[in-house]
CSV table of C-alpha atoms in Angstrom, one decimal:
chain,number,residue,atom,x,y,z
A,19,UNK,CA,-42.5,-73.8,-4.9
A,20,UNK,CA,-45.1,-76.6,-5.7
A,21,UNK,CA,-47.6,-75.1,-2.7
A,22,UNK,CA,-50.7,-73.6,-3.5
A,23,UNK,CA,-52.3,-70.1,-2.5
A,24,UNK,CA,-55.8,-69.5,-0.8
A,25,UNK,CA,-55.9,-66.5,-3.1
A,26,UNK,CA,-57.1,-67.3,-6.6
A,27,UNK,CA,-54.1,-66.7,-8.8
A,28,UNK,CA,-54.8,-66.4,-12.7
A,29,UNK,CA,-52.5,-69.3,-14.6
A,30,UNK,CA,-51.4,-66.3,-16.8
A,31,UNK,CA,-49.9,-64.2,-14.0
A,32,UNK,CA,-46.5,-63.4,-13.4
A,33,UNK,CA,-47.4,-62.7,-9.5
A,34,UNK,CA,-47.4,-66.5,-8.5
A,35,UNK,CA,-46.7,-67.4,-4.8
A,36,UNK,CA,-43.1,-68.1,-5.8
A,37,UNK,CA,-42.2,-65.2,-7.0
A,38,UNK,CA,-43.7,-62.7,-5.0
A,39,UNK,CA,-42.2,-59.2,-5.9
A,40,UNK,CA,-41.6,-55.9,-4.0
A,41,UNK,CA,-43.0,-53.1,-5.0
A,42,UNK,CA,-44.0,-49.3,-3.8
A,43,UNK,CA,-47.9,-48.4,-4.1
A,44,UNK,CA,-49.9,-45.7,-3.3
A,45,UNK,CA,-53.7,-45.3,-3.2
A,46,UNK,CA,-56.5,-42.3,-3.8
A,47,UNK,CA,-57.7,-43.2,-0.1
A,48,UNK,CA,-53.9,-43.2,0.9
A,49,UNK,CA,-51.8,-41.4,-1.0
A,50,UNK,CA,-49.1,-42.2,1.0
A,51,UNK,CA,-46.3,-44.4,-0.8
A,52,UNK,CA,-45.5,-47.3,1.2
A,53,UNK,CA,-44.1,-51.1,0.5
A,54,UNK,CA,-46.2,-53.8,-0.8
A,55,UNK,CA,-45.6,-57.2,-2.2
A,56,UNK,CA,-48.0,-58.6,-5.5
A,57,UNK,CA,-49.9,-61.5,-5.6
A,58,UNK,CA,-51.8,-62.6,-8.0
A,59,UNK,CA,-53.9,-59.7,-8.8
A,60,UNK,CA,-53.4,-58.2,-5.2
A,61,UNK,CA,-51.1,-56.1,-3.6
A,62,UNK,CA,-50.7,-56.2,0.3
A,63,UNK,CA,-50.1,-53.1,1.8
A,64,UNK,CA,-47.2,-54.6,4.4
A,65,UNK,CA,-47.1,-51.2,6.3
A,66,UNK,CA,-51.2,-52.2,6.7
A,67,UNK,CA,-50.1,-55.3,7.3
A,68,UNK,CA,-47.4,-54.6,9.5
A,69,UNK,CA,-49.6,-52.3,11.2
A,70,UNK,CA,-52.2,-54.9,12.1
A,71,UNK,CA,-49.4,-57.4,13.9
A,72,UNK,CA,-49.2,-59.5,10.7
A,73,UNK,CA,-45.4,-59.9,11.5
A,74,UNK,CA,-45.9,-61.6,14.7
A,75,UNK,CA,-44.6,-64.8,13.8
A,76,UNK,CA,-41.4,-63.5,12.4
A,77,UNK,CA,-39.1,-62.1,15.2
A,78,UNK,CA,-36.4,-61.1,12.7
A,79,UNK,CA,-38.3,-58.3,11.5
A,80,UNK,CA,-40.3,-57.4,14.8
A,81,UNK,CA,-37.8,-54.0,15.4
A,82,UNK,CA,-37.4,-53.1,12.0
A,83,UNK,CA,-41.1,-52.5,10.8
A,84,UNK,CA,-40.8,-48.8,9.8
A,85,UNK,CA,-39.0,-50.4,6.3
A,86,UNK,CA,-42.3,-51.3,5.0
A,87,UNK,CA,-43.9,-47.2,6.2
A,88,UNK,CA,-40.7,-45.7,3.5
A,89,UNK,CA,-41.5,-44.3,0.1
A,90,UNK,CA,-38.6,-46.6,-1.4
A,91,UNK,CA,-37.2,-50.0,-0.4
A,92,UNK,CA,-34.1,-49.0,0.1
A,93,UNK,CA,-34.8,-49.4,3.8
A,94,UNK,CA,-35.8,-52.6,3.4
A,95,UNK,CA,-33.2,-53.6,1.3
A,96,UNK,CA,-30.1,-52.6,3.5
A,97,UNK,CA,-31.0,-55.0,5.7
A,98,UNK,CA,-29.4,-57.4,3.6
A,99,UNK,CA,-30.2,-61.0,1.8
A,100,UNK,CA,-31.3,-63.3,4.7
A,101,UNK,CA,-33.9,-60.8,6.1
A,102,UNK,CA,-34.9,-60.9,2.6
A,103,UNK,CA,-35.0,-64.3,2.0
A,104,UNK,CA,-37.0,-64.7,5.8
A,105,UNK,CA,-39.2,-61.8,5.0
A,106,UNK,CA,-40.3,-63.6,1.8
A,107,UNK,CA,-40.5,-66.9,2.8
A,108,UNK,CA,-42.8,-66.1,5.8
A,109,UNK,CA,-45.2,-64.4,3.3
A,110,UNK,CA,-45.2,-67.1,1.5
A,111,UNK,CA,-46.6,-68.8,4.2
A,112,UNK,CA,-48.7,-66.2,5.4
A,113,UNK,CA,-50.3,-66.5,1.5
A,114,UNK,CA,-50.0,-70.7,1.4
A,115,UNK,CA,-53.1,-72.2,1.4
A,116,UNK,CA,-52.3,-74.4,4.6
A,117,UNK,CA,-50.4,-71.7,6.2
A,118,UNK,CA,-49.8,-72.5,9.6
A,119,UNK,CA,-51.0,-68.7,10.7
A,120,UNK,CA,-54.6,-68.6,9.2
A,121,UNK,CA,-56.0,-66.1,11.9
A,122,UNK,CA,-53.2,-63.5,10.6
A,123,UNK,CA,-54.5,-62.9,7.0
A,124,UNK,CA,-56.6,-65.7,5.2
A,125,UNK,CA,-59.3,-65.9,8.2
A,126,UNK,CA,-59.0,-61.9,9.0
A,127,UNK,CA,-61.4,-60.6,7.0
A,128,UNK,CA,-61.2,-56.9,8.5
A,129,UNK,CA,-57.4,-56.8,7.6
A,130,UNK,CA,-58.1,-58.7,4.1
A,131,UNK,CA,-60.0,-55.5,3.2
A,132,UNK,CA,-58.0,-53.0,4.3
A,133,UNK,CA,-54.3,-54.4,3.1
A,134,UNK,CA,-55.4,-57.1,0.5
A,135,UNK,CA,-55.7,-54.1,-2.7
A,136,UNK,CA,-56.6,-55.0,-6.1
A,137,UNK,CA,-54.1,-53.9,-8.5
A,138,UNK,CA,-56.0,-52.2,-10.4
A,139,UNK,CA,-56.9,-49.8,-7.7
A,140,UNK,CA,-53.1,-49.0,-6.8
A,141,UNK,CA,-50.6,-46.1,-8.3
A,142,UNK,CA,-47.0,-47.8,-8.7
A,143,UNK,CA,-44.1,-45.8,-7.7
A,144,UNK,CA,-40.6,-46.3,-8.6
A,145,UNK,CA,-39.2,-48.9,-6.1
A,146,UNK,CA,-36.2,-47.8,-5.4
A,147,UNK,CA,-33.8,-44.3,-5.3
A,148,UNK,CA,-31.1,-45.1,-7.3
A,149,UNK,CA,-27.9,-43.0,-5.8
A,150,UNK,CA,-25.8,-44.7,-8.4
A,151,UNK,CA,-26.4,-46.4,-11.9
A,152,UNK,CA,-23.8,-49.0,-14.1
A,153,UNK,CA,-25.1,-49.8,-17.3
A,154,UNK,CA,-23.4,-53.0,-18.3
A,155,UNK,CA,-22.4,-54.7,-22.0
A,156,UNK,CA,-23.4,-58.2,-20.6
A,157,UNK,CA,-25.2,-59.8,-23.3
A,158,UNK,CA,-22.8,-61.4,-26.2
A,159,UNK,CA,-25.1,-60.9,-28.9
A,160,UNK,CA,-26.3,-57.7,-28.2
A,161,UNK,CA,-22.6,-56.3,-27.7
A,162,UNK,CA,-22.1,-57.8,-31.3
A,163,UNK,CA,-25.1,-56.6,-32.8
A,164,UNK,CA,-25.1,-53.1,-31.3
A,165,UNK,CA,-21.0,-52.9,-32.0
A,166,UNK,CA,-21.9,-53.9,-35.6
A,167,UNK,CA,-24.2,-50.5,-36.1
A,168,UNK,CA,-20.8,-48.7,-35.3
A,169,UNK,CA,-18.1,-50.2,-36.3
A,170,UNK,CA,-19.1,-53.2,-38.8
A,171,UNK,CA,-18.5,-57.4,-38.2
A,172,UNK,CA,-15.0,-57.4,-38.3
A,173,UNK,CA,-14.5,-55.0,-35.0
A,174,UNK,CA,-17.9,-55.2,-33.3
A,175,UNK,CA,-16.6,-56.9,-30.1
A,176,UNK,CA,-13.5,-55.3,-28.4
A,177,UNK,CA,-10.8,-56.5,-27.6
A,178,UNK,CA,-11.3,-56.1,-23.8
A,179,UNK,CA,-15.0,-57.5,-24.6
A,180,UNK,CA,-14.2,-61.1,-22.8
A,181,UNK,CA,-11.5,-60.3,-20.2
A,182,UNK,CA,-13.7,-58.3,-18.1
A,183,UNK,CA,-16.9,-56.6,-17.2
A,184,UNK,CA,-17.5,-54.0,-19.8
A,185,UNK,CA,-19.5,-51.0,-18.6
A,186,UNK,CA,-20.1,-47.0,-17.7
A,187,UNK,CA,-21.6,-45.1,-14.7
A,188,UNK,CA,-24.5,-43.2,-16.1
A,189,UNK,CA,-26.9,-40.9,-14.5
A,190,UNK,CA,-29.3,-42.0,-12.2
A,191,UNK,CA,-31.6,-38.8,-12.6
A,192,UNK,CA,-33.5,-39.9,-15.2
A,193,UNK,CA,-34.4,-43.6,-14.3
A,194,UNK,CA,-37.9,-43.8,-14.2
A,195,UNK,CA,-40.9,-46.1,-12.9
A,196,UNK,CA,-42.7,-48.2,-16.3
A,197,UNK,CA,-45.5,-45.9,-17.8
A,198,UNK,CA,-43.3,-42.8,-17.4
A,199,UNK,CA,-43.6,-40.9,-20.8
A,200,UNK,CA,-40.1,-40.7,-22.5
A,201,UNK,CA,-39.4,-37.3,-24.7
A,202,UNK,CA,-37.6,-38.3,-27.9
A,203,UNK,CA,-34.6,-36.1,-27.6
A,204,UNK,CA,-32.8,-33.9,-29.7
A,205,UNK,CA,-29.2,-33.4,-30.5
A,206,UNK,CA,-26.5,-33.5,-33.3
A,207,UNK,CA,-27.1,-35.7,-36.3
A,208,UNK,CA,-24.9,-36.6,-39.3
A,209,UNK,CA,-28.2,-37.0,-42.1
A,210,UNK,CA,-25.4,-38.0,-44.4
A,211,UNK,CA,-22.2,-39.9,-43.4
A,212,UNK,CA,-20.9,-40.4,-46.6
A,213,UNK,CA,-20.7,-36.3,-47.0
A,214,UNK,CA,-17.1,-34.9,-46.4
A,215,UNK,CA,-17.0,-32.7,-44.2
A,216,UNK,CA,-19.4,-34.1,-41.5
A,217,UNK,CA,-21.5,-31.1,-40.7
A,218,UNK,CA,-24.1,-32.3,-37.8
A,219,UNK,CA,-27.8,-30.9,-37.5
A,220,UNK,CA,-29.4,-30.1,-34.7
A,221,UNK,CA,-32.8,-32.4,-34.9
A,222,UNK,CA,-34.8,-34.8,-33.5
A,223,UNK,CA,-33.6,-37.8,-33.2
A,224,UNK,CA,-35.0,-40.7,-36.3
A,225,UNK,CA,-33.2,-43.4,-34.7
A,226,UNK,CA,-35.1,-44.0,-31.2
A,227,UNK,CA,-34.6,-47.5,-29.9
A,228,UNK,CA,-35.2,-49.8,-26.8
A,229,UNK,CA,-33.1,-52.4,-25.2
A,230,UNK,CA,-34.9,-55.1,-23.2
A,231,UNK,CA,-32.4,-55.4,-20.0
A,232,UNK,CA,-32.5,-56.9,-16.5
A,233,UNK,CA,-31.5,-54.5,-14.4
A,234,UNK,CA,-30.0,-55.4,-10.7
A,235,UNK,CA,-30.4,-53.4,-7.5
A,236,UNK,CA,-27.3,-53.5,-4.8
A,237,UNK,CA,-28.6,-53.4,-1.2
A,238,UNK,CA,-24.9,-53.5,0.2
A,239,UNK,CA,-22.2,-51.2,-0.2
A,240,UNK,CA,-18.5,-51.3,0.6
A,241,UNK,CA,-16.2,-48.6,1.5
A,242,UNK,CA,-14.5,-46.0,-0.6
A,243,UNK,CA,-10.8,-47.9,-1.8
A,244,UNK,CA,-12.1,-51.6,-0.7
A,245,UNK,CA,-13.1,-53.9,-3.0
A,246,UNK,CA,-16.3,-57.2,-2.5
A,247,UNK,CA,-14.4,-60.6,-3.3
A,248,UNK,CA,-16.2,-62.5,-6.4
A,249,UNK,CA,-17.5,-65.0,-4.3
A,250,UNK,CA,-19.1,-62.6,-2.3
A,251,UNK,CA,-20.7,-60.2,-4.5
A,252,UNK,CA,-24.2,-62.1,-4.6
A,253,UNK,CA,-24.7,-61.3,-0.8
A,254,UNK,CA,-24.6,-57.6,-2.1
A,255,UNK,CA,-28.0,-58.5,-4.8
A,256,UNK,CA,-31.3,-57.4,-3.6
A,257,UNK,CA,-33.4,-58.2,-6.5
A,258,UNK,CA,-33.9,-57.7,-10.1
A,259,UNK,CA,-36.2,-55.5,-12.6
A,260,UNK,CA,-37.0,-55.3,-15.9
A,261,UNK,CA,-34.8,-52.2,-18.1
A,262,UNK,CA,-35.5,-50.1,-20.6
A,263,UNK,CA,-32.6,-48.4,-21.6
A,264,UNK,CA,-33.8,-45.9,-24.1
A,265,UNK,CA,-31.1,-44.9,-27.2
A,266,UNK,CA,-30.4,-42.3,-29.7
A,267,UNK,CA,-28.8,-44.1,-32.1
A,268,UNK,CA,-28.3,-41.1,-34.9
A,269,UNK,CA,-26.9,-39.1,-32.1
A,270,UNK,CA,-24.8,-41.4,-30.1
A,271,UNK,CA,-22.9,-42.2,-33.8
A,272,UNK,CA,-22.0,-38.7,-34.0
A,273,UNK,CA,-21.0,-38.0,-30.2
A,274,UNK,CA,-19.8,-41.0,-28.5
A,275,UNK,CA,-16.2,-41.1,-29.6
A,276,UNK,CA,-13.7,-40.7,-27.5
A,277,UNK,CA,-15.6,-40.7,-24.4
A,278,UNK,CA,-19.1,-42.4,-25.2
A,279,UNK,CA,-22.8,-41.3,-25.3
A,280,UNK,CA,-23.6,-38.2,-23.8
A,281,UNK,CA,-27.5,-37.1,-24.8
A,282,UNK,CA,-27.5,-39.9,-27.0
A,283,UNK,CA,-28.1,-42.2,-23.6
A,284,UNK,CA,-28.7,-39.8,-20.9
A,285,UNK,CA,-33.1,-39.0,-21.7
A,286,UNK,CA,-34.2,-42.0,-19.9
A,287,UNK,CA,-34.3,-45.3,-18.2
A,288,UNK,CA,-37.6,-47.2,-17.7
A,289,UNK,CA,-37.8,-49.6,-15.0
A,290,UNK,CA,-40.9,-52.2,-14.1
A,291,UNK,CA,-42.4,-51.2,-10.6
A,292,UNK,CA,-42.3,-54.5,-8.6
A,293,UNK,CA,-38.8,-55.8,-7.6
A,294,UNK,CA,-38.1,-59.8,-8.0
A,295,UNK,CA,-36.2,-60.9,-5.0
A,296,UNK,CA,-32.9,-62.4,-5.8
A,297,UNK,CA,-33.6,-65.7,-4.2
A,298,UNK,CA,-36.8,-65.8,-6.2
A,299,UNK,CA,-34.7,-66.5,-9.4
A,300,UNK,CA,-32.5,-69.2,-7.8
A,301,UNK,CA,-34.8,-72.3,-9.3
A,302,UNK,CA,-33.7,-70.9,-12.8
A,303,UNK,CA,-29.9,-70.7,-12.6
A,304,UNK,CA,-28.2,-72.1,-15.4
A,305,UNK,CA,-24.4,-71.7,-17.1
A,306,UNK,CA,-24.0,-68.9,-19.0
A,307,UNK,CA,-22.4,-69.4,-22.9
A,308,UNK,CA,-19.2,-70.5,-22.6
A,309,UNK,CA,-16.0,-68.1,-22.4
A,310,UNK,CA,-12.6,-69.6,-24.4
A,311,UNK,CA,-10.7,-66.3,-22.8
A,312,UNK,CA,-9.4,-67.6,-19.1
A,313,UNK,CA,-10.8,-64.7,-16.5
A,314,UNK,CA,-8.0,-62.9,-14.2
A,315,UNK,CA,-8.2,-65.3,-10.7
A,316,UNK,CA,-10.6,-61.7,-9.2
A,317,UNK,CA,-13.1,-62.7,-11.6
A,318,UNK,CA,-13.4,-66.2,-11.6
A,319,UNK,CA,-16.4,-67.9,-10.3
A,320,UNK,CA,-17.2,-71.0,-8.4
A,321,UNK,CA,-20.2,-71.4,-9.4
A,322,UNK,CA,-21.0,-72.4,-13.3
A,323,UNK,CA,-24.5,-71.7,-12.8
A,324,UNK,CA,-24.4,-67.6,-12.2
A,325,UNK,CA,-26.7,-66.7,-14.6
A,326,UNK,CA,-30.2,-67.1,-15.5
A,327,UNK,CA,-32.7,-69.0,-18.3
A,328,UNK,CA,-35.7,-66.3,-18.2
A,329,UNK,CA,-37.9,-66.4,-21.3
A,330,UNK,CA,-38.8,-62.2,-22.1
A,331,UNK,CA,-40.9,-60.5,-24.8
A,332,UNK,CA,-41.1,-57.8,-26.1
A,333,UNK,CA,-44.5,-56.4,-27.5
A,334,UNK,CA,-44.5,-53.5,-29.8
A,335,UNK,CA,-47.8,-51.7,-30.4
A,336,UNK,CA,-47.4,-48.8,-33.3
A,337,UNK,CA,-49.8,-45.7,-33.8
């Protein structure tokens, strides 16, 4: 995306015109939560926006503009990638400097002020209701380095580790929108493992840690018993966030064997508000490391670029 925005857009801001991320806002004057996409440092209200025939021009979405009126995008996002990817790329038009529909936003001054909201002025909400949740081992290193807290070097990886996906279903109750306070939680905690016999404490947990994830929302299901071929499981990716996926680590050594973390993982999920499209992150494809185990034939890609190079950071700020 090398085109250029009639909206001043700081060279700092993750909110460029290719990128262009859903979200769900609210304001004091309408406290309603509806769907918006960020710019810059703007959010337009697309139920405004919507409201005000700025969807005109796109046919594809004409009969399905109550999505952008819903407190979540899951409305939105069941109606499945191309929508998406037509949905975005008109508002990237709509946003281009020499859009080829001035009159519906750039040179509308009226609708400019009512659904063109500084960000500053807007609550966040979290995007989505998440029915289900799959926290996934994905990352090499971090499988090794968190496997190495438990069990030491010489078993920190699995045996199953690189002959398929290795993950859990945990709850989806406590997944929460970025700026949600997190309770440090309590539970059973060995404060001396080298002590025979291992009598646990009820405590606080000491050993609070985060995990900088990318967490990825499904906008198609399947039915109960079938199964979604490999080679079609992208057309089931609505977009991405970044995850915080808050751990007990003094309590999770004590409880997760046999059956894994109970508390120790169950107190809270932290999510960022505003959605990245899955086409969005299609300019930074790139082969992922390299795997000497052959995958079972269900799990073998075509493509060798089915993962992404995406530069994250991770500030800590301490009282």
């Amino acid at each position: 995306m090398t085109a250029k925005s009639w909206i001043l857009i700081p060279n700092t801001c993750h909110f460029s015109l290719a990128n262009l991320p859903f979200g769900i806002i609210s304001t004091t004057s309408s406290p309603t939560p509806r769907t918006a996409v960020a710019i810059g440092e703007y959010a337009l209200d697309l139920d405004a926006f919507a409201s005000h025939d700025g969807f005109s021009k796109l046919p594809s979405i004409t009969s399905d503009l109550d999505v952008f009126s819903q407190p979540t995008l899951n409305a939105f996002a069941s109606l499945g990638r191309p929508i998406h990817r037509e949905v975005r790329n008109y508002l990237q038009d709509i946003f281009s400097e020499d859009t080829r529909f001035p009159h519906l936003l750039k040179n509308n001054t009226a609708l400019q002020n009512q659904a063109l909201l500084p960000l500053k002025n807007v609550q966040t909400h979290l995007p989505m209701h998440v029915g289900d949740y799959t926290d996934f081992y994905a990352g090499r290193n971090h499988a090794y380095n968190v496997g190495v807290l438990f069990r030491g070097p010489a078993n920190a990886l699995q045996p199953n580790y690189s002959y398929l996906p290795v993950g859990y279903h945990g709850r989806s109750s406590s997944v929460v929108v970025s700026g949600t306070p997190i309770r440090r939680p309590w539970g059973q905690i060995i404060q001396n493992p080298a002590a025979e016999p291992k009598l646990p404490t009820f405590m606080p947990c000491k050993r609070l840690d985060m995990e900088l994830e990318l967490g990825a929302f499904v906008c198609r299901g399947n039915r109960l018993g079938e199964s979604i071929p490999i080679g079609r499981a992208e057309e089931s990716l609505f977009g991405f966030v970044l995850l915080n996926d808050w751990s007990a680590r003094d309590v999770q050594a004590w409880e997760y064997v046999p059956l894994g973390p109970f508390t120790a993982k169950n107190f809270g999920t932290s999510i960022s508000a505003w959605v990245v499209l899955a086409d969005a992150l299609d300019p930074f494809r790139c082969a992922g490391l390299e795997n000497e185990t052959e995958l079972p034939r269900y799990l073998q890609e075509e493509r060798k670029d089915s993962v992404f190079d995406i530069k994250l950071e991770v500030d800590l700020t301490s009282r």
